[in-house]
């Protein structure tokens, strides 16, 4: 199969039934939310340690008698003197126990992130191959998470070892040459650089196709690397063409992200990458490898136009959103209680610093550009909603922790606001849509966590879990509609309408 046919097959498969594939790629955006549970647990442990040992009370008393307002940053001496005045008050908050807890939390966060990423990648590639075989993608993806996560972890470790090995051998060769003669060392460095780049390029090409080989050939890590190597040797043109396309897509995404960074569009670019670029590239390399193995049968393009699919998807998303809210009032009540409760906790937690540390909505709106702000608000808030919802798959806790964290941050910000009336006036117009949308995402995360737990216990089938993930995709489309309207209001209305009155 030539590259043009492979690209057409990949796009057709992605468009044919996106809700049967994209949820696994949205789950990839939730990995940081799942992983940070380790750090959040450590921070909770540090807080309890300080509270139970009286260290926190001692620090509060010491800080109460100090001026916490930082001096002008243009005056280094005053800034240093201010920092030195705070050091004795903060000294009780430095303890071996706190350091050990934070270190353990950081290690746990990294470990959870690596393991979760391996599991999600196994699900993504399993879903891709199933869709290319006209099977249910999400059901195959769920099975792939359980059956292949360790193989994918092995692939990532093997590739890392290959990279480290190439770099280590290159460094040793250059070092040995310099010991013999500096000029020989310089020549060796040039040769090693060129050979090393070629070696690393070959490693990346082989390991790019190894995940597809795992699923297509039902192979282990070693067999997948051998299969991918055989494909590269037999089809060097296809392998090189894929690499060029992949690099081109990555460069295009990076360029778009850089160009839109100052316009606040970075989060939107990341979402497009998750829902379009990443699955399209995985489909493309799997089509190429599967055709080499004669193991895939790509779908025909859908009859509906892209515009019709998008408009129909928006309407379905809204229907699924309203139906989900009606079906799950109890879950929404729990999420609202968590959000409001931690908002109150954030308000109380910063009470000792009220007046000494202030925030200002008016100063944050200086330089506000409505189109830029609206795009930024939409991208960030929809990303948070998606990650909160899909993170709930990890047995509810990450979804609730996300709601709790955001509630805590909003409560603390409101308590420190120097013009609370202005802040309320700013938040209300868009908040009546945005805040409920985030609560819906939290309730959806709790729902997915419950279904995930019941599936693990054998009380739900994988097909039912797949149905829940597909429904969640459409609910998130509806949430995106709410957030888009809220972002428009927040960008164009909220910063302005109240100024003549306040």
Short mmCIF file of C-alpha atoms in Angstrom, two decimals:
data_model
loop_
_atom_site.label_atom_id
_atom_site.label_comp_id
_atom_site.label_asym_id
_atom_site.label_seq_id
_atom_site.Cartn_x
_atom_site.Cartn_y
_atom_site.Cartn_z
CA UNK A 1 0.00 0.00 0.00
CA UNK A 2 1.43 3.37 -0.98
CA UNK A 3 1.58 6.28 1.44
CA UNK A 4 -1.34 8.17 -0.15
CA UNK A 5 -3.64 5.15 0.18
CA UNK A 6 -2.47 4.61 3.77
CA UNK A 7 -3.24 8.24 4.68
CA UNK A 8 -6.69 7.95 3.10
CA UNK A 9 -7.36 4.73 5.01
CA UNK A 10 -6.22 6.30 8.30
CA UNK A 11 -8.42 9.37 7.87
CA UNK A 12 -11.42 7.26 6.80
CA UNK A 13 -11.07 5.00 9.84
CA UNK A 14 -10.82 7.98 12.19
CA UNK A 15 -13.90 9.63 10.70
CA UNK A 16 -16.00 6.46 10.48
CA UNK A 17 -16.70 6.20 14.21
CA UNK A 18 -14.54 8.63 16.20
CA UNK A 19 -16.30 7.95 19.50
CA UNK A 20 -15.06 4.35 19.33
CA UNK A 21 -11.41 5.44 19.31
CA UNK A 22 -10.82 9.01 20.49
CA UNK A 23 -11.79 8.38 24.18
CA UNK A 24 -8.54 6.46 24.64
CA UNK A 25 -6.58 9.41 23.29
CA UNK A 26 -8.47 11.79 25.57
CA UNK A 27 -7.54 9.42 28.38
CA UNK A 28 -3.92 10.20 27.54
CA UNK A 29 -4.54 13.83 28.52
CA UNK A 30 -5.73 12.61 31.93
CA UNK A 31 -2.44 10.85 32.81
CA UNK A 32 -1.04 13.91 34.69
CA UNK A 33 -4.27 14.22 36.71
CA UNK A 34 -4.03 10.54 37.67
CA UNK A 35 -0.31 10.68 38.42
CA UNK A 36 -0.43 13.74 40.67
CA UNK A 37 -2.42 11.75 43.22
CA UNK A 38 0.97 10.62 44.53
CA UNK A 39 2.13 14.19 45.11
CA UNK A 40 -1.24 15.28 46.53
CA UNK A 41 -1.09 12.42 49.03
CA UNK A 42 2.41 13.46 50.04
CA UNK A 43 1.33 17.09 50.49
CA UNK A 44 -1.59 15.97 52.65
CA UNK A 45 0.84 13.95 54.73
CA UNK A 46 3.15 16.95 55.10
CA UNK A 47 0.22 19.12 56.22
CA UNK A 48 -0.84 16.57 58.84
CA UNK A 49 2.75 16.26 60.02
CA UNK A 50 3.06 20.03 60.47
CA UNK A 51 -0.36 20.30 62.12
CA UNK A 52 0.11 17.42 64.56
CA UNK A 53 3.63 18.47 65.58
CA UNK A 54 2.65 22.11 66.10
CA UNK A 55 5.08 23.32 63.45
CA UNK A 56 2.31 24.93 61.41
CA UNK A 57 0.96 26.87 64.39
CA UNK A 58 4.48 28.09 65.21
CA UNK A 59 5.00 29.29 61.66
CA UNK A 60 1.61 31.04 61.62
CA UNK A 61 2.40 32.91 64.83
CA UNK A 62 5.78 34.00 63.49
CA UNK A 63 4.35 35.13 60.16
CA UNK A 64 1.54 37.08 61.85
CA UNK A 65 4.02 39.66 63.12
CA UNK A 66 5.78 40.16 59.79
CA UNK A 67 5.08 42.25 56.72
CA UNK A 68 4.42 39.67 54.01
CA UNK A 69 4.10 42.20 51.20
CA UNK A 70 7.19 41.80 48.97
CA UNK A 71 9.17 44.95 48.14
CA UNK A 72 9.80 46.29 44.67
CA UNK A 73 11.72 43.70 42.65
CA UNK A 74 13.87 46.50 41.26
CA UNK A 75 15.46 46.89 44.72
CA UNK A 76 17.60 43.74 45.23
CA UNK A 77 18.81 44.75 48.70
CA UNK A 78 15.27 45.30 49.99
CA UNK A 79 14.14 42.03 48.43
CA UNK A 80 17.01 40.14 50.07
CA UNK A 81 16.30 41.74 53.45
CA UNK A 82 12.62 40.80 53.15
CA UNK A 83 13.54 37.20 52.29
CA UNK A 84 15.93 37.00 55.24
CA UNK A 85 13.22 38.30 57.58
CA UNK A 86 10.92 35.45 56.52
CA UNK A 87 13.51 32.69 56.88
CA UNK A 88 13.26 32.27 60.69
CA UNK A 89 9.46 32.15 60.54
CA UNK A 90 9.51 29.44 57.87
CA UNK A 91 12.25 27.40 59.55
CA UNK A 92 9.75 25.17 61.45
CA UNK A 93 8.36 24.02 58.08
CA UNK A 94 11.68 22.40 57.14
CA UNK A 95 11.96 18.91 58.58
CA UNK A 96 13.41 15.54 57.50
CA UNK A 97 9.94 14.00 57.65
CA UNK A 98 8.50 16.59 55.27
CA UNK A 99 11.42 16.18 52.86
CA UNK A 100 11.04 12.39 52.93
CA UNK A 101 7.30 12.61 52.28
CA UNK A 102 7.78 14.98 49.35
CA UNK A 103 10.53 12.80 47.88
CA UNK A 104 8.33 9.71 48.19
CA UNK A 105 5.40 11.58 46.64
CA UNK A 106 7.52 12.73 43.70
CA UNK A 107 8.81 9.20 43.06
CA UNK A 108 5.27 7.82 43.29
CA UNK A 109 4.00 10.45 40.85
CA UNK A 110 6.67 9.59 38.28
CA UNK A 111 6.05 5.85 38.68
CA UNK A 112 2.28 6.25 38.34
CA UNK A 113 2.74 8.43 35.25
CA UNK A 114 5.02 5.89 33.53
CA UNK A 115 2.79 2.91 34.32
CA UNK A 116 -0.39 4.76 33.37
CA UNK A 117 1.10 5.98 30.11
CA UNK A 118 2.13 2.42 29.21
CA UNK A 119 -1.38 1.13 29.97
CA UNK A 120 -3.08 3.93 28.01
CA UNK A 121 -0.76 3.41 25.03
CA UNK A 122 -1.59 -0.32 25.04
CA UNK A 123 -5.29 0.56 24.97
CA UNK A 124 -4.83 3.11 22.19
CA UNK A 125 -2.99 0.75 19.84
CA UNK A 126 -5.37 -2.13 20.61
CA UNK A 127 -8.31 0.12 19.74
CA UNK A 128 -6.60 1.28 16.53
CA UNK A 129 -6.03 -2.26 15.28
CA UNK A 130 -9.59 -3.27 16.16
CA UNK A 131 -11.04 -0.34 14.19
CA UNK A 132 -8.86 -1.28 11.19
CA UNK A 133 -10.36 -4.76 11.42
CA UNK A 134 -13.91 -3.39 11.65
CA UNK A 135 -14.18 -4.50 15.30
CA UNK A 136 -15.27 -2.50 18.36
CA UNK A 137 -12.32 -0.26 19.21
CA UNK A 138 -13.07 0.59 22.83
CA UNK A 139 -13.76 -3.01 23.84
CA UNK A 140 -10.47 -4.11 22.30
CA UNK A 141 -8.71 -1.17 23.94
CA UNK A 142 -9.98 -2.12 27.39
CA UNK A 143 -8.75 -5.68 26.85
CA UNK A 144 -5.43 -4.32 25.58
CA UNK A 145 -4.84 -2.29 28.72
CA UNK A 146 -5.02 -5.41 30.84
CA UNK A 147 -3.21 -7.79 28.49
CA UNK A 148 -0.47 -5.62 26.95
CA UNK A 149 0.49 -2.84 29.39
CA UNK A 150 3.60 -4.69 30.53
CA UNK A 151 4.72 -5.29 26.94
CA UNK A 152 4.40 -1.59 26.15
CA UNK A 153 6.32 -0.72 29.30
CA UNK A 154 9.03 -3.11 28.15
CA UNK A 155 9.17 -1.36 24.76
CA UNK A 156 9.64 2.05 26.36
CA UNK A 157 12.36 0.75 28.67
CA UNK A 158 14.10 -0.99 25.76
CA UNK A 159 14.07 2.16 23.63
CA UNK A 160 15.41 4.22 26.52
CA UNK A 161 18.21 1.67 27.01
CA UNK A 162 19.05 1.82 23.30
CA UNK A 163 19.29 5.60 23.38
CA UNK A 164 21.43 5.54 26.51
CA UNK A 165 23.62 2.82 25.01
CA UNK A 166 24.25 4.80 21.81
CA UNK A 167 25.05 7.95 23.79
CA UNK A 168 27.32 6.07 26.20
CA UNK A 169 29.26 4.29 23.45
CA UNK A 170 29.64 7.55 21.55
CA UNK A 171 30.92 9.32 24.66
CA UNK A 172 33.42 6.54 25.39
CA UNK A 173 34.69 6.56 21.80
CA UNK A 174 35.20 10.32 21.82
CA UNK A 175 36.87 10.23 25.25
CA UNK A 176 39.28 7.46 24.20
CA UNK A 177 40.20 9.33 21.00
CA UNK A 178 40.94 12.55 22.93
CA UNK A 179 43.23 10.62 25.28
CA UNK A 180 45.28 9.47 22.32
CA UNK A 181 45.35 12.80 20.46
CA UNK A 182 43.24 15.98 20.61
CA UNK A 183 43.02 16.18 16.80
CA UNK A 184 42.01 12.53 16.64
CA UNK A 185 39.40 13.28 19.30
CA UNK A 186 37.93 16.13 17.24
CA UNK A 187 37.72 13.92 14.16
CA UNK A 188 36.22 11.08 16.21
CA UNK A 189 33.62 13.48 17.65
CA UNK A 190 32.45 14.40 14.15
CA UNK A 191 32.26 10.75 13.05
CA UNK A 192 30.51 9.68 16.25
CA UNK A 193 28.01 12.51 15.87
CA UNK A 194 27.06 11.42 12.35
CA UNK A 195 27.00 7.70 13.16
CA UNK A 196 25.15 8.33 16.40
CA UNK A 197 22.45 10.38 14.69
CA UNK A 198 21.93 7.59 12.14
CA UNK A 199 21.81 4.98 14.91
CA UNK A 200 19.31 6.98 16.96
CA UNK A 201 17.19 7.57 13.85
CA UNK A 202 17.09 3.82 13.17
CA UNK A 203 16.18 3.13 16.80
CA UNK A 204 13.30 5.62 16.62
CA UNK A 205 11.99 4.20 13.33
CA UNK A 206 12.01 0.62 14.63
CA UNK A 207 10.39 1.53 17.93
CA UNK A 208 7.82 3.70 16.15
CA UNK A 209 6.41 0.58 14.48
CA UNK A 210 7.00 -1.79 17.43
CA UNK A 211 3.72 -0.84 19.23
CA UNK A 212 1.75 -1.70 16.08
CA UNK A 213 3.64 -5.00 15.85
CA UNK A 214 2.69 -5.86 19.44
CA UNK A 215 -1.02 -5.77 18.61
CA UNK A 216 -1.03 -6.84 14.94
CA UNK A 217 1.25 -9.85 15.58
CA UNK A 218 0.10 -10.42 19.17
CA UNK A 219 3.79 -10.40 20.09
CA UNK A 220 5.86 -9.65 23.13
CA UNK A 221 8.39 -6.85 23.34
CA UNK A 222 11.23 -8.81 21.71
CA UNK A 223 9.00 -10.21 18.96
CA UNK A 224 7.57 -6.76 18.30
CA UNK A 225 11.02 -5.23 17.87
CA UNK A 226 11.98 -8.06 15.52
CA UNK A 227 8.76 -7.61 13.52
CA UNK A 228 9.21 -3.83 13.31
CA UNK A 229 12.84 -4.30 12.24
CA UNK A 230 11.73 -6.72 9.53
CA UNK A 231 9.17 -4.20 8.28
CA UNK A 232 11.76 -1.42 8.12
CA UNK A 233 14.19 -3.67 6.20
CA UNK A 234 11.47 -4.84 3.78
CA UNK A 235 9.79 -1.45 3.33
CA UNK A 236 12.40 1.26 3.90
CA UNK A 237 10.52 3.74 1.70
CA UNK A 238 7.27 3.35 3.66
CA UNK A 239 9.11 3.59 6.97
CA UNK A 240 10.97 6.72 5.86
CA UNK A 241 7.77 8.24 4.48
CA UNK A 242 5.98 7.69 7.79
CA UNK A 243 8.88 9.28 9.66
CA UNK A 244 8.74 12.32 7.38
CA UNK A 245 4.98 12.65 7.89
CA UNK A 246 5.29 12.22 11.66
CA UNK A 247 8.08 14.79 11.91
CA UNK A 248 6.12 17.15 9.69
CA UNK A 249 3.03 16.83 11.89
CA UNK A 250 5.07 17.37 15.06
CA UNK A 251 6.82 20.40 13.57
CA UNK A 252 3.47 21.77 12.41
CA UNK A 253 1.93 21.30 15.85
CA UNK A 254 4.95 22.87 17.55
CA UNK A 255 4.89 25.80 15.14
CA UNK A 256 1.16 26.31 15.65
CA UNK A 257 1.58 26.10 19.42
CA UNK A 258 4.41 28.65 19.32
CA UNK A 259 2.50 30.96 17.00
CA UNK A 260 -0.64 30.77 19.13
CA UNK A 261 1.14 30.84 22.50
CA UNK A 262 0.96 34.62 22.74
CA UNK A 263 -2.67 34.41 21.60
CA UNK A 264 -3.56 31.94 24.33
CA UNK A 265 -4.22 29.11 21.88
CA UNK A 266 -1.72 26.59 23.23
CA UNK A 267 -4.36 24.50 24.99
CA UNK A 268 -6.49 24.36 21.82
CA UNK A 269 -3.51 23.08 19.83
CA UNK A 270 -2.90 20.40 22.48
CA UNK A 271 -6.53 19.28 22.22
CA UNK A 272 -6.35 19.08 18.43
CA UNK A 273 -3.20 17.00 18.79
CA UNK A 274 -4.96 14.61 21.17
CA UNK A 275 -8.17 14.14 19.17
CA UNK A 276 -6.77 14.23 15.63
CA UNK A 277 -2.99 14.15 15.16
CA UNK A 278 -2.11 11.39 17.64
CA UNK A 279 -4.77 8.87 16.54
CA UNK A 280 -4.17 9.69 12.86
CA UNK A 281 -0.44 8.96 13.16
CA UNK A 282 -1.10 5.72 15.05
CA UNK A 283 -3.62 4.69 12.40
CA UNK A 284 -1.17 5.51 9.61
CA UNK A 285 1.72 3.44 10.94
CA UNK A 286 -0.63 0.58 11.81
CA UNK A 287 -2.11 0.61 8.29
CA UNK A 288 1.40 0.44 6.83
CA UNK A 289 2.55 -2.34 9.15
CA UNK A 290 -0.75 -4.22 9.00
CA UNK A 291 -0.73 -4.13 5.20
CA UNK A 292 2.81 -5.56 5.31
CA UNK A 293 1.45 -8.40 7.44
CA UNK A 294 -1.84 -8.67 5.55
CA UNK A 295 -3.68 -8.27 8.84
CA UNK A 296 -5.89 -5.19 8.46
CA UNK A 297 -8.86 -4.21 6.31
CA UNK A 298 -9.26 -0.40 6.41
CA UNK A 299 -12.77 1.03 6.40
CA UNK A 300 -14.29 2.96 3.52
CA UNK A 301 -14.78 6.73 3.98
CA UNK A 302 -18.09 7.73 5.60
CA UNK A 303 -20.79 9.01 3.28
CA UNK A 304 -21.53 12.10 5.36
CA UNK A 305 -19.46 15.23 4.83
CA UNK A 306 -17.12 16.45 7.54
CA UNK A 307 -19.38 19.47 8.15
CA UNK A 308 -22.42 17.22 8.57
CA UNK A 309 -20.49 15.01 10.98
CA UNK A 310 -19.41 17.99 13.08
CA UNK A 311 -22.88 19.55 13.28
CA UNK A 312 -24.48 16.18 14.01
CA UNK A 313 -21.85 15.49 16.67
CA UNK A 314 -22.55 18.80 18.43
CA UNK A 315 -26.29 18.07 18.50
CA UNK A 316 -25.70 14.57 19.84
CA UNK A 317 -23.29 15.89 22.43
CA UNK A 318 -25.90 18.29 23.76
CA UNK A 319 -28.52 15.53 23.94
CA UNK A 320 -26.15 13.19 25.79
CA UNK A 321 -25.14 15.98 28.20
CA UNK A 322 -28.71 16.77 29.22
CA UNK A 323 -29.59 13.07 29.47
CA UNK A 324 -26.56 12.37 31.71
CA UNK A 325 -27.41 15.24 34.06
CA UNK A 326 -30.98 13.97 34.41
CA UNK A 327 -29.81 10.40 35.08
CA UNK A 328 -27.23 11.18 37.76
CA UNK A 329 -28.46 13.83 40.24
CA UNK A 330 -26.80 12.03 43.15
CA UNK A 331 -23.34 12.07 41.55
CA UNK A 332 -23.70 15.75 40.76
CA UNK A 333 -24.68 16.47 44.36
CA UNK A 334 -21.54 14.69 45.62
CA UNK A 335 -19.30 16.63 43.23
CA UNK A 336 -20.91 19.96 44.15
CA UNK A 337 -20.38 19.21 47.85
CA UNK A 338 -16.71 18.39 47.23
CA UNK A 339 -16.16 21.53 45.14
CA UNK A 340 -17.96 23.87 47.53
CA UNK A 341 -16.44 22.20 50.59
CA UNK A 342 -12.88 22.55 49.37
CA UNK A 343 -13.66 26.08 48.19
CA UNK A 344 -14.59 26.93 51.79
CA UNK A 345 -11.47 25.15 53.01
CA UNK A 346 -9.32 27.23 50.66
CA UNK A 347 -10.99 30.39 51.94
CA UNK A 348 -10.25 29.45 55.56
CA UNK A 349 -6.73 28.21 54.86
CA UNK A 350 -5.49 31.59 53.65
CA UNK A 351 -7.24 33.59 56.37
CA UNK A 352 -3.96 34.37 58.21
CA UNK A 353 -2.63 36.02 55.04
CA UNK A 354 -5.68 38.15 54.19
CA UNK A 355 -4.57 41.76 53.91
CA UNK A 356 -0.88 40.85 53.80
CA UNK A 357 -1.17 39.04 50.45
CA UNK A 358 -3.75 40.28 47.94
CA UNK A 359 -5.00 39.39 44.50
CA UNK A 360 -6.80 41.77 42.17
CA UNK A 361 -9.16 40.85 39.35
CA UNK A 362 -8.79 44.37 37.97
CA UNK A 363 -5.02 44.07 37.70
CA UNK A 364 -5.35 40.63 36.06
CA UNK A 365 -7.60 42.16 33.40
CA UNK A 366 -5.03 44.78 32.40
CA UNK A 367 -4.12 44.18 28.78
CA UNK A 368 -7.14 41.92 28.29
CA UNK A 369 -7.77 41.12 24.60
CA UNK A 370 -11.23 39.57 24.15
CA UNK A 371 -10.54 37.14 21.24
CA UNK A 372 -7.26 35.99 22.75
CA UNK A 373 -8.76 35.57 26.20
CA UNK A 374 -11.82 33.71 24.90
CA UNK A 375 -9.64 31.22 23.01
CA UNK A 376 -7.44 30.73 26.05
CA UNK A 377 -10.39 30.24 28.42
CA UNK A 378 -12.01 27.73 26.08
CA UNK A 379 -8.88 25.65 25.56
CA UNK A 380 -7.85 25.58 29.21
CA UNK A 381 -11.29 24.91 30.66
CA UNK A 382 -12.25 22.20 28.19
CA UNK A 383 -8.86 20.54 28.74
CA UNK A 384 -9.50 20.56 32.49
CA UNK A 385 -13.00 19.13 31.98
CA UNK A 386 -11.75 16.33 29.71
CA UNK A 387 -8.87 15.39 32.00
CA UNK A 388 -11.11 15.46 35.08
CA UNK A 389 -13.68 13.19 33.46
CA UNK A 390 -11.33 10.61 31.97
CA UNK A 391 -9.10 10.55 35.05
CA UNK A 392 -12.09 9.16 36.94
CA UNK A 393 -11.46 5.85 35.16
CA UNK A 394 -8.73 5.31 37.75
CA UNK A 395 -11.36 4.44 40.38
CA UNK A 396 -12.95 7.88 41.00
CA UNK A 397 -10.24 9.44 43.21
CA UNK A 398 -8.42 11.53 40.53
CA UNK A 399 -11.70 13.10 39.35
CA UNK A 400 -12.68 14.14 42.86
CA UNK A 401 -9.14 15.35 43.58
CA UNK A 402 -9.30 17.57 40.48
CA UNK A 403 -12.59 19.12 41.62
CA UNK A 404 -11.19 19.54 45.14
CA UNK A 405 -7.99 21.17 43.87
CA UNK A 406 -9.85 23.65 41.69
CA UNK A 407 -12.28 24.44 44.52
CA UNK A 408 -9.38 25.00 46.91
CA UNK A 409 -7.62 27.33 44.46
CA UNK A 410 -10.78 29.34 43.73
CA UNK A 411 -11.63 29.65 47.42
CA UNK A 412 -8.14 30.88 48.28
CA UNK A 413 -8.12 33.35 45.38
CA UNK A 414 -11.50 34.75 46.40
CA UNK A 415 -10.42 35.16 50.03
CA UNK A 416 -7.33 37.13 49.01
CA UNK A 417 -9.20 39.32 46.49
CA UNK A 418 -9.01 43.00 47.38
CA UNK A 419 -12.27 43.86 45.57
CA UNK A 420 -14.58 40.92 46.17
CA UNK A 421 -17.60 42.65 44.63
CA UNK A 422 -15.71 43.21 41.36
CA UNK A 423 -14.58 39.57 41.36
CA UNK A 424 -18.15 38.35 41.85
CA UNK A 425 -19.40 40.67 39.11
CA UNK A 426 -16.74 39.33 36.76
CA UNK A 427 -17.40 35.64 37.52
CA UNK A 428 -21.22 35.52 37.53
CA UNK A 429 -22.03 35.96 33.77
CA UNK A 430 -19.79 33.17 32.52
CA UNK A 431 -19.66 31.24 35.79
CA UNK A 432 -23.32 30.23 35.53
CA UNK A 433 -22.27 28.07 32.56
CA UNK A 434 -18.61 27.30 33.23
CA UNK A 435 -18.90 26.11 36.83
CA UNK A 436 -21.81 23.71 36.17
CA UNK A 437 -19.89 22.37 33.14
CA UNK A 438 -16.92 21.56 35.38
CA UNK A 439 -19.23 19.94 37.93
CA UNK A 440 -20.69 17.80 35.15
CA UNK A 441 -17.18 16.72 34.16
CA UNK A 442 -16.50 15.74 37.77
CA UNK A 443 -19.74 13.75 37.98
CA UNK A 444 -18.85 12.06 34.70
CA UNK A 445 -15.46 11.12 36.16
CA UNK A 446 -17.12 9.61 39.22
CA UNK A 447 -19.51 7.69 36.97
CA UNK A 448 -16.65 6.28 34.90
CA UNK A 449 -14.78 5.33 38.06
CA UNK A 450 -17.79 3.40 39.34
CA UNK A 451 -18.18 1.57 36.01
CA UNK A 452 -14.43 0.83 35.98
CA UNK A 453 -14.58 -0.64 39.48
CA UNK A 454 -17.58 -2.78 38.65
CA UNK A 455 -15.83 -4.03 35.52
CA UNK A 456 -12.77 -4.99 37.58
CA UNK A 457 -15.05 -6.83 40.00
CA UNK A 458 -16.70 -8.71 37.13
CA UNK A 459 -20.10 -7.06 37.67
CA UNK A 460 -19.92 -5.22 34.33
CA UNK A 461 -18.70 -6.52 30.97
CA UNK A 462 -16.03 -4.87 28.86
CA UNK A 463 -18.71 -4.02 26.32
CA UNK A 464 -20.65 -2.11 28.99
CA UNK A 465 -17.48 -0.29 30.02
CA UNK A 466 -16.88 0.58 26.35
CA UNK A 467 -20.44 1.92 26.11
CA UNK A 468 -19.78 4.13 29.14
CA UNK A 469 -16.60 5.51 27.55
CA UNK A 470 -18.38 6.22 24.27
CA UNK A 471 -21.26 7.96 26.07
CA UNK A 472 -18.68 9.97 28.05
CA UNK A 473 -17.13 11.17 24.79
CA UNK A 474 -20.45 12.61 23.64
CA UNK A 475 -21.17 14.14 27.05
CA UNK A 476 -17.79 15.89 26.84
CA UNK A 477 -18.76 17.26 23.43
CA UNK A 478 -21.82 18.79 25.13
CA UNK A 479 -19.62 20.11 27.94
CA UNK A 480 -17.42 21.68 25.27
CA UNK A 481 -20.43 23.54 23.88
CA UNK A 482 -21.19 24.98 27.33
CA UNK A 483 -17.57 25.96 27.87
CA UNK A 484 -17.34 27.58 24.43
CA UNK A 485 -20.31 29.82 25.21
CA UNK A 486 -18.90 30.58 28.67
CA UNK A 487 -15.48 31.42 27.16
CA UNK A 488 -17.07 33.87 24.72
CA UNK A 489 -18.90 35.60 27.58
CA UNK A 490 -15.77 35.59 29.75
CA UNK A 491 -13.72 37.10 26.95
CA UNK A 492 -16.15 39.69 25.59
CA UNK A 493 -18.70 40.48 28.34
CA UNK A 494 -17.53 39.63 31.87
CA UNK A 495 -14.58 42.06 32.01
CA UNK A 496 -16.60 45.09 30.91
CA UNK A 497 -20.29 45.22 31.74
CA UNK A 498 -19.87 45.94 35.48
CA UNK A 499 -17.29 48.76 35.25
CA UNK A 500 -19.82 51.62 34.90
CA UNK A 501 -21.54 50.48 38.11
CA UNK A 502 -18.62 49.51 40.37
#
